[in-house]
Amino acid sequence: MPILNFPASPNNGDTFTQNNIQWQYNSVYGVWNVISAGPTGFTGSVGFTGSVGFTGSKGDAGFTGSKGDSGFIGSGATGFTGSVGFTGSVGFTGSVGFTGSVGFTGSVGFTGSVGFTGSKGDTGFTGSVGSTGARTYTVTNSVSSAYLIDGSSNPTLNLLRGFTYAFNVNASGHPFWIQTVSGAYSSGNIYNSGVTNNGVQVGTLTFAIPYDAPSTLYYVCQNHSLMQGVINISDVGPQGPQGAAAVVGGSNTHIQFNDSASSNGSAGFTFNKTSNNVTIANNISATTGTFAGAVSGITTLAAGNTTITGFANVSTTLQVGTNTATFGTAVYIIANGNFGIANSTPGQKLTVSGIIESTTGGIKFPDGTTQTSAGINIGKSIAMAMIFGG
């Protein structure tokens, strides 16, 4: 196995490449980790199987013992039967033949060389630019007396420079033109800058209004002078109507809520237009706890952007949530500065009842390191570093 020559003093995140294998240094654990490897070489061929050893010869069979003599037959009475001859001894069992020797194991085939890396493919063509969004108008006709645009008869249109508008025309026999003069159709005053399909009867006219377009143009039917209208063009939308004036209370009061049904009750919630201060007095009830000269208890704020400063009472707990009856939706800040998410009694600077998600950046530890992924197998990384790093 080749010895890898790692750099002597690497920094966290440094990379090193040798033998088509890329390594990256992790200063937290002091190891080099493999982040990419070269392609796998070809598998060598299988070695030959050794031949089977010879079977030993079979031992010789033992000799059969000799047969005993027959008894004599008497001349008179029947003679005595001769005794049975002795049984011959069993022949010797031949010795077992030698076991043939085991064949030699074939040598391991050579590892194939690493194949060449294929060339990089050509970059794909850039897709065409998508169509620009447009405000779409529907244009039809009321016989030959008027164009109906989105249902209105010859309406005045208010358009903006730099924007694109589409007119879907379905008015056969009534060519829809944009021109620079009022009155009947005038072929010498047609406006074509940014206009596609001017004079369409059935189809779409697109008007990408240039920044130098005139402030007033006109749409008109080529065949009927009653079918016409005005197009106002501006850089911004038309000014809306002015809002109603605010109701003013006392000499320095912009908004005031009294603490009783009587119109002359003492002020409970006051916004002073001179000092730009909000005053809360007379123990106006909150969802939980009370407002007073020094805010106390738990103050609940509804959804929205709210800033509270100058709490006089250090025992104050601030609760922010969209559903004050369900504490699980709230954020809590208690007097010692601890911050709780879905937890009304945080015991640390940040206490969360739920899952914490980091989408970017990771988590930074007291030693200054930042963890951006799950933990690694420390033992495996150290072992690999010892093997490949010498």
Short mmCIF file of C-alpha atoms in Angstrom, two decimals:
data_model
loop_
_atom_site.label_atom_id
_atom_site.label_comp_id
_atom_site.label_asym_id
_atom_site.label_seq_id
_atom_site.Cartn_x
_atom_site.Cartn_y
_atom_site.Cartn_z
CA MET A 1 0.00 0.00 0.00
CA PRO A 2 1.50 3.36 -0.95
CA ILE A 3 2.49 5.85 1.73
CA LEU A 4 0.53 9.14 1.54
CA ASN A 5 2.49 12.34 2.05
CA PHE A 6 -0.01 14.54 3.91
CA PRO A 7 0.92 18.24 4.48
CA ALA A 8 2.76 18.83 7.75
CA SER A 9 0.61 21.67 9.21
CA PRO A 10 -2.86 21.57 7.61
CA ASN A 11 -5.71 23.96 8.44
CA ASN A 12 -9.30 22.90 8.95
CA GLY A 13 -10.96 22.23 5.57
CA ASP A 14 -7.65 21.88 3.63
CA THR A 15 -7.74 19.22 0.89
CA PHE A 16 -5.04 16.86 -0.35
CA THR A 17 -5.07 14.61 -3.43
CA GLN A 18 -2.82 11.62 -4.18
CA ASN A 19 -3.37 8.50 -6.32
CA ASN A 20 -6.71 9.93 -7.51
CA ILE A 21 -8.05 9.99 -3.91
CA GLN A 22 -9.04 13.33 -2.36
CA TRP A 23 -8.79 13.94 1.43
CA GLN A 24 -10.01 16.82 3.62
CA TYR A 25 -8.54 17.79 7.02
CA ASN A 26 -10.82 18.01 10.11
CA SER A 27 -9.03 20.06 12.79
CA VAL A 28 -11.61 19.14 15.46
CA TYR A 29 -10.49 15.49 15.48
CA GLY A 30 -7.09 15.98 13.84
CA VAL A 31 -7.77 13.53 11.01
CA TRP A 32 -7.82 13.41 7.22
CA ASN A 33 -11.14 12.10 5.86
CA VAL A 34 -11.68 10.65 2.37
CA ILE A 35 -14.11 12.85 0.43
CA SER A 36 -13.69 11.32 -3.04
CA ALA A 37 -11.85 8.34 -4.47
CA GLY A 38 -10.62 7.40 -7.90
CA PRO A 39 -12.49 4.81 -9.98
CA THR A 40 -12.17 1.13 -9.06
CA GLY A 41 -9.57 -0.85 -10.99
CA PHE A 42 -10.38 -4.07 -12.93
CA THR A 43 -10.62 -7.32 -10.96
CA GLY A 44 -7.73 -9.67 -11.62
CA SER A 45 -8.41 -13.15 -13.10
CA VAL A 46 -8.90 -16.15 -10.77
CA GLY A 47 -5.82 -18.37 -10.24
CA PHE A 48 -5.74 -22.04 -11.50
CA THR A 49 -7.01 -24.82 -9.20
CA GLY A 50 -4.35 -27.39 -8.32
CA SER A 51 -4.79 -31.03 -9.59
CA VAL A 52 -6.23 -33.76 -7.32
CA GLY A 53 -3.67 -36.10 -5.66
CA PHE A 54 -3.46 -39.83 -6.65
CA THR A 55 -5.51 -42.45 -4.75
CA GLY A 56 -3.34 -45.02 -2.88
CA SER A 57 -3.38 -48.73 -4.00
CA LYS A 58 -5.73 -51.23 -2.30
CA GLY A 59 -4.19 -53.62 0.25
CA ASP A 60 -3.91 -57.40 -0.52
CA ALA A 61 -6.68 -59.73 0.69
CA GLY A 62 -5.74 -62.11 3.58
CA PHE A 63 -5.16 -65.91 2.95
CA THR A 64 -8.07 -68.33 3.42
CA GLY A 65 -7.37 -70.98 6.12
CA SER A 66 -7.00 -74.73 5.07
CA LYS A 67 -10.00 -77.09 5.32
CA GLY A 68 -10.03 -79.71 8.12
CA ASP A 69 -9.72 -83.54 7.35
CA SER A 70 -12.87 -85.69 7.06
CA GLY A 71 -13.41 -88.46 9.66
CA PHE A 72 -12.96 -92.22 8.80
CA ILE A 73 -15.99 -94.42 8.16
CA GLY A 74 -15.93 -97.60 10.30
CA SER A 75 -16.31 -101.06 8.75
CA GLY A 76 -18.97 -102.08 11.17
CA ALA A 77 -20.99 -99.77 13.15
CA THR A 78 -20.99 -96.26 12.12
CA GLY A 79 -17.82 -94.71 13.11
CA PHE A 80 -17.53 -91.65 15.19
CA THR A 81 -17.96 -88.39 13.43
CA GLY A 82 -14.70 -86.70 13.12
CA SER A 83 -14.17 -83.47 14.98
CA VAL A 84 -14.68 -80.22 13.16
CA GLY A 85 -11.50 -78.85 11.76
CA PHE A 86 -10.13 -75.59 13.07
CA THR A 87 -11.27 -72.40 11.34
CA GLY A 88 -8.44 -70.77 9.58
CA SER A 89 -7.29 -67.42 10.94
CA VAL A 90 -8.47 -64.24 9.30
CA GLY A 91 -6.05 -62.86 6.79
CA PHE A 92 -4.26 -59.55 7.51
CA THR A 93 -5.98 -56.35 6.37
CA GLY A 94 -3.96 -54.56 3.77
CA SER A 95 -2.50 -51.18 4.77
CA VAL A 96 -4.29 -48.00 3.71
CA GLY A 97 -2.86 -46.30 0.64
CA PHE A 98 -1.14 -42.92 0.96
CA THR A 99 -3.29 -39.79 0.47
CA GLY A 100 -2.20 -37.74 -2.51
CA SER A 101 -0.64 -34.35 -1.76
CA VAL A 102 -2.84 -31.21 -2.08
CA GLY A 103 -2.39 -29.29 -5.31
CA PHE A 104 -0.74 -25.88 -5.22
CA THR A 105 -3.00 -22.80 -4.99
CA GLY A 106 -2.85 -20.64 -8.10
CA SER A 107 -1.19 -17.24 -7.74
CA VAL A 108 -3.42 -14.15 -7.38
CA GLY A 109 -4.04 -12.31 -10.63
CA PHE A 110 -2.65 -8.80 -11.07
CA THR A 111 -4.93 -5.86 -10.27
CA GLY A 112 -6.02 -4.10 -13.42
CA SER A 113 -4.89 -0.50 -13.93
CA VAL A 114 -7.34 2.31 -13.23
CA GLY A 115 -9.37 3.30 -16.26
CA PHE A 116 -9.12 6.79 -17.67
CA THR A 117 -11.73 9.37 -16.57
CA GLY A 118 -14.15 10.14 -19.36
CA SER A 119 -14.11 13.62 -20.86
CA LYS A 120 -16.60 16.17 -19.55
CA GLY A 121 -19.82 16.47 -21.51
CA ASP A 122 -20.71 19.62 -23.38
CA THR A 123 -22.66 22.29 -21.53
CA GLY A 124 -26.33 22.28 -22.45
CA PHE A 125 -27.85 25.16 -24.31
CA THR A 126 -29.36 28.01 -22.31
CA GLY A 127 -33.13 27.83 -22.34
CA SER A 128 -35.09 30.58 -23.95
CA VAL A 129 -36.29 33.44 -21.76
CA GLY A 130 -39.78 32.89 -20.39
CA SER A 131 -42.64 35.10 -21.38
CA THR A 132 -43.01 38.36 -19.49
CA GLY A 133 -46.05 38.53 -17.23
CA ALA A 134 -48.84 40.78 -18.46
CA ARG A 135 -52.17 42.25 -17.38
CA THR A 136 -54.76 40.74 -19.70
CA TYR A 137 -57.87 42.47 -21.01
CA THR A 138 -60.76 40.72 -22.77
CA VAL A 139 -62.06 42.70 -25.76
CA THR A 140 -65.37 42.00 -27.54
CA ASN A 141 -67.86 44.24 -29.32
CA SER A 142 -71.42 45.48 -28.76
CA VAL A 143 -72.60 45.27 -32.40
CA SER A 144 -70.84 48.33 -33.96
CA SER A 145 -71.53 50.86 -31.20
CA ALA A 146 -68.75 50.11 -28.70
CA TYR A 147 -65.89 47.89 -27.65
CA LEU A 148 -66.60 45.88 -24.47
CA ILE A 149 -63.36 45.67 -22.47
CA ASP A 150 -63.73 43.34 -19.48
CA GLY A 151 -67.47 43.97 -19.81
CA SER A 152 -67.30 47.82 -19.79
CA SER A 153 -68.34 49.91 -22.80
CA ASN A 154 -65.44 51.94 -24.30
CA PRO A 155 -63.75 52.39 -20.86
CA THR A 156 -60.73 54.64 -20.21
CA LEU A 157 -57.65 52.47 -19.55
CA ASN A 158 -54.89 53.52 -17.11
CA LEU A 159 -51.58 51.81 -18.00
CA LEU A 160 -48.00 52.12 -16.68
CA ARG A 161 -44.75 52.62 -18.58
CA GLY A 162 -42.44 49.60 -18.46
CA PHE A 163 -45.32 47.12 -18.03
CA THR A 164 -46.74 44.70 -20.59
CA TYR A 165 -50.45 44.35 -21.33
CA ALA A 166 -52.29 41.78 -23.43
CA PHE A 167 -55.62 42.40 -25.19
CA ASN A 168 -57.42 39.16 -26.10
CA VAL A 169 -59.63 40.38 -28.95
CA ASN A 170 -62.67 38.49 -30.22
CA ALA A 171 -64.41 41.06 -32.42
CA SER A 172 -64.58 39.83 -36.02
CA GLY A 173 -65.09 42.74 -38.43
CA HIS A 174 -63.80 45.27 -35.89
CA PRO A 175 -59.98 45.64 -36.20
CA PHE A 176 -58.57 46.88 -32.86
CA TRP A 177 -55.93 49.60 -33.35
CA ILE A 178 -53.83 51.81 -31.05
CA GLN A 179 -53.15 55.29 -32.44
CA THR A 180 -51.94 58.72 -31.32
CA VAL A 181 -55.00 60.85 -32.20
CA SER A 182 -58.60 60.76 -30.97
CA GLY A 183 -61.62 60.31 -33.19
CA ALA A 184 -61.98 57.90 -36.09
CA TYR A 185 -59.31 55.49 -37.30
CA SER A 186 -56.32 57.28 -38.85
CA SER A 187 -53.85 55.10 -40.77
CA GLY A 188 -51.22 57.85 -40.66
CA ASN A 189 -51.24 58.03 -36.83
CA ILE A 190 -50.94 54.37 -35.84
CA TYR A 191 -48.75 53.81 -32.72
CA ASN A 192 -46.57 50.71 -33.10
CA SER A 193 -43.80 51.16 -30.49
CA GLY A 194 -43.97 48.06 -28.28
CA VAL A 195 -47.19 46.93 -30.00
CA THR A 196 -47.46 43.43 -31.48
CA ASN A 197 -50.40 42.46 -33.75
CA ASN A 198 -51.87 45.97 -34.03
CA GLY A 199 -55.24 45.91 -35.86
CA VAL A 200 -56.15 42.36 -34.73
CA GLN A 201 -59.80 41.22 -35.02
CA VAL A 202 -59.52 37.76 -33.45
CA GLY A 203 -56.32 37.10 -31.52
CA THR A 204 -54.01 38.82 -29.04
CA LEU A 205 -52.57 42.33 -29.22
CA THR A 206 -49.57 42.75 -26.89
CA PHE A 207 -48.50 46.22 -25.72
CA ALA A 208 -45.07 46.41 -23.96
CA ILE A 209 -45.19 50.09 -23.06
CA PRO A 210 -41.83 51.84 -23.64
CA TYR A 211 -40.57 54.37 -21.12
CA ASP A 212 -40.87 57.19 -23.68
CA ALA A 213 -44.50 56.43 -24.57
CA PRO A 214 -46.79 59.50 -24.75
CA SER A 215 -49.12 60.23 -21.83
CA THR A 216 -52.27 59.69 -23.92
CA LEU A 217 -53.05 57.18 -26.66
CA TYR A 218 -56.31 55.92 -28.14
CA TYR A 219 -57.83 52.57 -29.14
CA VAL A 220 -60.20 52.64 -32.12
CA CYS A 221 -62.09 50.39 -34.53
CA GLN A 222 -60.93 50.67 -38.13
CA ASN A 223 -64.52 50.45 -39.42
CA HIS A 224 -66.71 52.16 -36.81
CA SER A 225 -65.94 55.56 -35.26
CA LEU A 226 -68.19 54.93 -32.21
CA MET A 227 -65.91 52.12 -31.08
CA GLN A 228 -63.06 54.07 -29.45
CA GLY A 229 -61.58 55.00 -26.06
CA VAL A 230 -58.72 56.69 -24.21
CA ILE A 231 -55.51 55.08 -22.90
CA ASN A 232 -53.81 57.11 -20.13
CA ILE A 233 -50.12 56.23 -19.62
CA SER A 234 -48.12 57.23 -16.53
CA ASP A 235 -45.00 56.28 -14.59
CA VAL A 236 -47.00 55.41 -11.47
CA GLY A 237 -50.59 54.45 -10.83
CA PRO A 238 -53.28 57.13 -10.56
CA GLN A 239 -53.59 58.80 -7.13
CA GLY A 240 -56.34 57.34 -4.95
CA PRO A 241 -58.87 59.38 -2.98
CA GLN A 242 -57.69 61.01 0.26
CA GLY A 243 -58.59 59.17 3.44
CA ALA A 244 -60.96 60.56 6.03
CA ALA A 245 -59.48 62.81 8.74
CA ALA A 246 -58.67 61.24 12.10
CA VAL A 247 -60.79 62.02 15.15
CA VAL A 248 -58.77 64.17 17.58
CA GLY A 249 -59.34 64.08 21.35
CA GLY A 250 -57.79 66.54 23.81
CA SER A 251 -55.36 69.33 22.91
CA ASN A 252 -52.37 66.96 22.87
CA THR A 253 -54.24 63.71 22.26
CA HIS A 254 -54.30 61.86 18.94
CA ILE A 255 -55.95 58.59 20.08
CA GLN A 256 -57.59 58.01 23.45
CA PHE A 257 -59.58 55.10 24.90
CA ASN A 258 -61.45 55.82 28.15
CA ASP A 259 -61.69 53.28 30.94
CA SER A 260 -65.49 53.55 31.24
CA ALA A 261 -68.50 53.79 28.94
CA SER A 262 -68.82 57.50 29.77
CA SER A 263 -67.33 59.88 27.22
CA ASN A 264 -65.67 61.87 30.01
CA GLY A 265 -64.08 58.88 31.76
CA SER A 266 -60.41 59.03 32.69
CA ALA A 267 -57.96 58.06 29.95
CA GLY A 268 -56.98 54.40 29.98
CA PHE A 269 -54.93 54.21 26.76
CA THR A 270 -53.57 57.47 25.26
CA PHE A 271 -51.27 58.29 22.35
CA ASN A 272 -49.87 61.80 22.72
CA LYS A 273 -49.22 63.35 19.30
CA THR A 274 -46.83 65.95 20.76
CA SER A 275 -44.50 63.64 22.68
CA ASN A 276 -45.22 60.51 20.57
CA ASN A 277 -45.66 58.56 23.83
CA VAL A 278 -48.18 55.82 24.61
CA THR A 279 -49.62 55.95 28.15
CA ILE A 280 -51.33 52.92 29.78
CA ALA A 281 -52.95 53.64 33.16
CA ASN A 282 -55.69 52.62 35.61
CA ASN A 283 -54.95 48.87 35.42
CA ILE A 284 -56.32 48.09 31.96
CA SER A 285 -56.82 44.29 31.93
CA ALA A 286 -54.67 42.21 29.60
CA THR A 287 -55.16 38.55 28.63
CA THR A 288 -53.20 37.50 31.71
CA GLY A 289 -52.04 39.84 34.47
CA THR A 290 -52.52 43.62 34.41
CA PHE A 291 -51.03 46.80 33.04
CA ALA A 292 -50.19 49.36 35.74
CA GLY A 293 -47.72 52.16 36.39
CA ALA A 294 -45.09 49.42 36.45
CA VAL A 295 -46.11 46.55 34.16
CA SER A 296 -46.52 43.34 36.13
CA GLY A 297 -47.70 39.77 35.65
CA ILE A 298 -47.61 38.26 32.15
CA THR A 299 -48.23 40.66 29.27
CA THR A 300 -49.64 39.04 26.11
CA LEU A 301 -49.20 40.70 22.71
CA ALA A 302 -51.25 39.87 19.63
CA ALA A 303 -49.69 39.02 16.25
CA GLY A 304 -47.83 41.84 14.51
CA ASN A 305 -44.69 43.94 14.88
CA THR A 306 -44.65 45.21 18.48
CA THR A 307 -41.82 46.83 20.47
CA ILE A 308 -42.03 47.33 24.25
CA THR A 309 -39.37 49.32 26.13
CA GLY A 310 -38.93 50.75 29.62
CA PHE A 311 -40.38 48.01 31.82
CA ALA A 312 -40.11 49.34 35.38
CA ASN A 313 -40.92 46.07 37.13
CA VAL A 314 -38.03 43.57 36.84
CA SER A 315 -40.37 40.62 37.57
CA THR A 316 -42.13 41.13 34.25
CA THR A 317 -42.63 38.22 31.82
CA LEU A 318 -43.34 39.11 28.20
CA GLN A 319 -45.45 36.64 26.19
CA VAL A 320 -45.94 36.97 22.42
CA GLY A 321 -48.24 34.59 20.54
CA THR A 322 -51.02 34.35 17.98
CA ASN A 323 -53.23 32.28 20.29
CA THR A 324 -52.93 33.45 23.88
CA ALA A 325 -55.06 30.57 25.16
CA THR A 326 -52.50 28.06 23.84
CA PHE A 327 -49.09 28.66 25.38
CA GLY A 328 -47.51 26.30 22.83
CA THR A 329 -47.70 29.04 20.20
CA ALA A 330 -46.05 31.71 22.38
CA VAL A 331 -42.59 33.19 22.95
CA TYR A 332 -41.60 34.08 26.52
CA ILE A 333 -38.92 36.43 27.86
CA ILE A 334 -38.55 36.33 31.65
CA ALA A 335 -36.90 38.86 33.96
CA ASN A 336 -33.44 37.21 34.09
CA GLY A 337 -33.16 37.39 30.30
CA ASN A 338 -33.92 33.73 29.60
CA PHE A 339 -35.82 33.18 26.35
CA GLY A 340 -38.42 30.42 25.92
CA ILE A 341 -40.04 29.17 22.72
CA ALA A 342 -43.25 27.26 23.53
CA ASN A 343 -41.90 27.13 27.11
CA SER A 344 -43.17 29.57 29.75
CA THR A 345 -40.40 28.81 32.30
CA PRO A 346 -37.07 28.75 30.38
CA GLY A 347 -34.20 27.54 32.56
CA GLN A 348 -31.40 28.59 30.16
CA LYS A 349 -30.71 31.57 27.93
CA LEU A 350 -32.67 29.66 25.24
CA THR A 351 -35.12 26.88 26.07
CA VAL A 352 -37.13 25.29 23.24
CA SER A 353 -40.01 22.83 23.60
CA GLY A 354 -39.76 21.29 20.15
CA ILE A 355 -37.30 20.66 17.31
CA ILE A 356 -34.53 23.17 16.48
CA GLU A 357 -33.79 23.41 12.75
CA SER A 358 -30.69 25.01 11.21
CA THR A 359 -31.15 25.52 7.46
CA THR A 360 -27.82 27.33 6.96
CA GLY A 361 -24.71 28.05 9.00
CA GLY A 362 -24.83 25.16 11.51
CA ILE A 363 -24.17 25.45 15.27
CA LYS A 364 -21.18 27.31 16.79
CA PHE A 365 -19.54 25.90 19.93
CA PRO A 366 -17.64 27.74 22.73
CA ASP A 367 -14.26 26.70 21.27
CA GLY A 368 -15.05 28.69 18.13
CA THR A 369 -15.75 25.70 15.86
CA THR A 370 -18.93 25.40 13.82
CA GLN A 371 -20.70 22.07 13.28
CA THR A 372 -22.63 22.01 9.99
CA SER A 373 -23.46 18.29 9.76
CA ALA A 374 -24.16 15.26 11.94
CA GLY A 375 -21.29 13.68 13.94
CA ILE A 376 -18.73 11.39 12.28
CA ASN A 377 -17.28 8.01 13.33
CA ILE A 378 -14.23 9.26 15.23
CA GLY A 379 -12.58 5.87 15.64
CA LYS A 380 -12.90 5.04 11.95
CA SER A 381 -11.51 8.41 10.88
CA ILE A 382 -8.52 8.12 13.22
CA ALA A 383 -7.82 4.57 12.06
CA MET A 384 -7.89 5.62 8.41
CA ALA A 385 -5.55 8.53 9.20
CA MET A 386 -3.08 6.16 10.89
CA ILE A 387 -3.16 3.76 7.92
CA PHE A 388 -2.83 6.30 5.15
CA GLY A 389 -1.00 9.08 6.98
CA GLY A 390 1.90 7.01 8.28
#
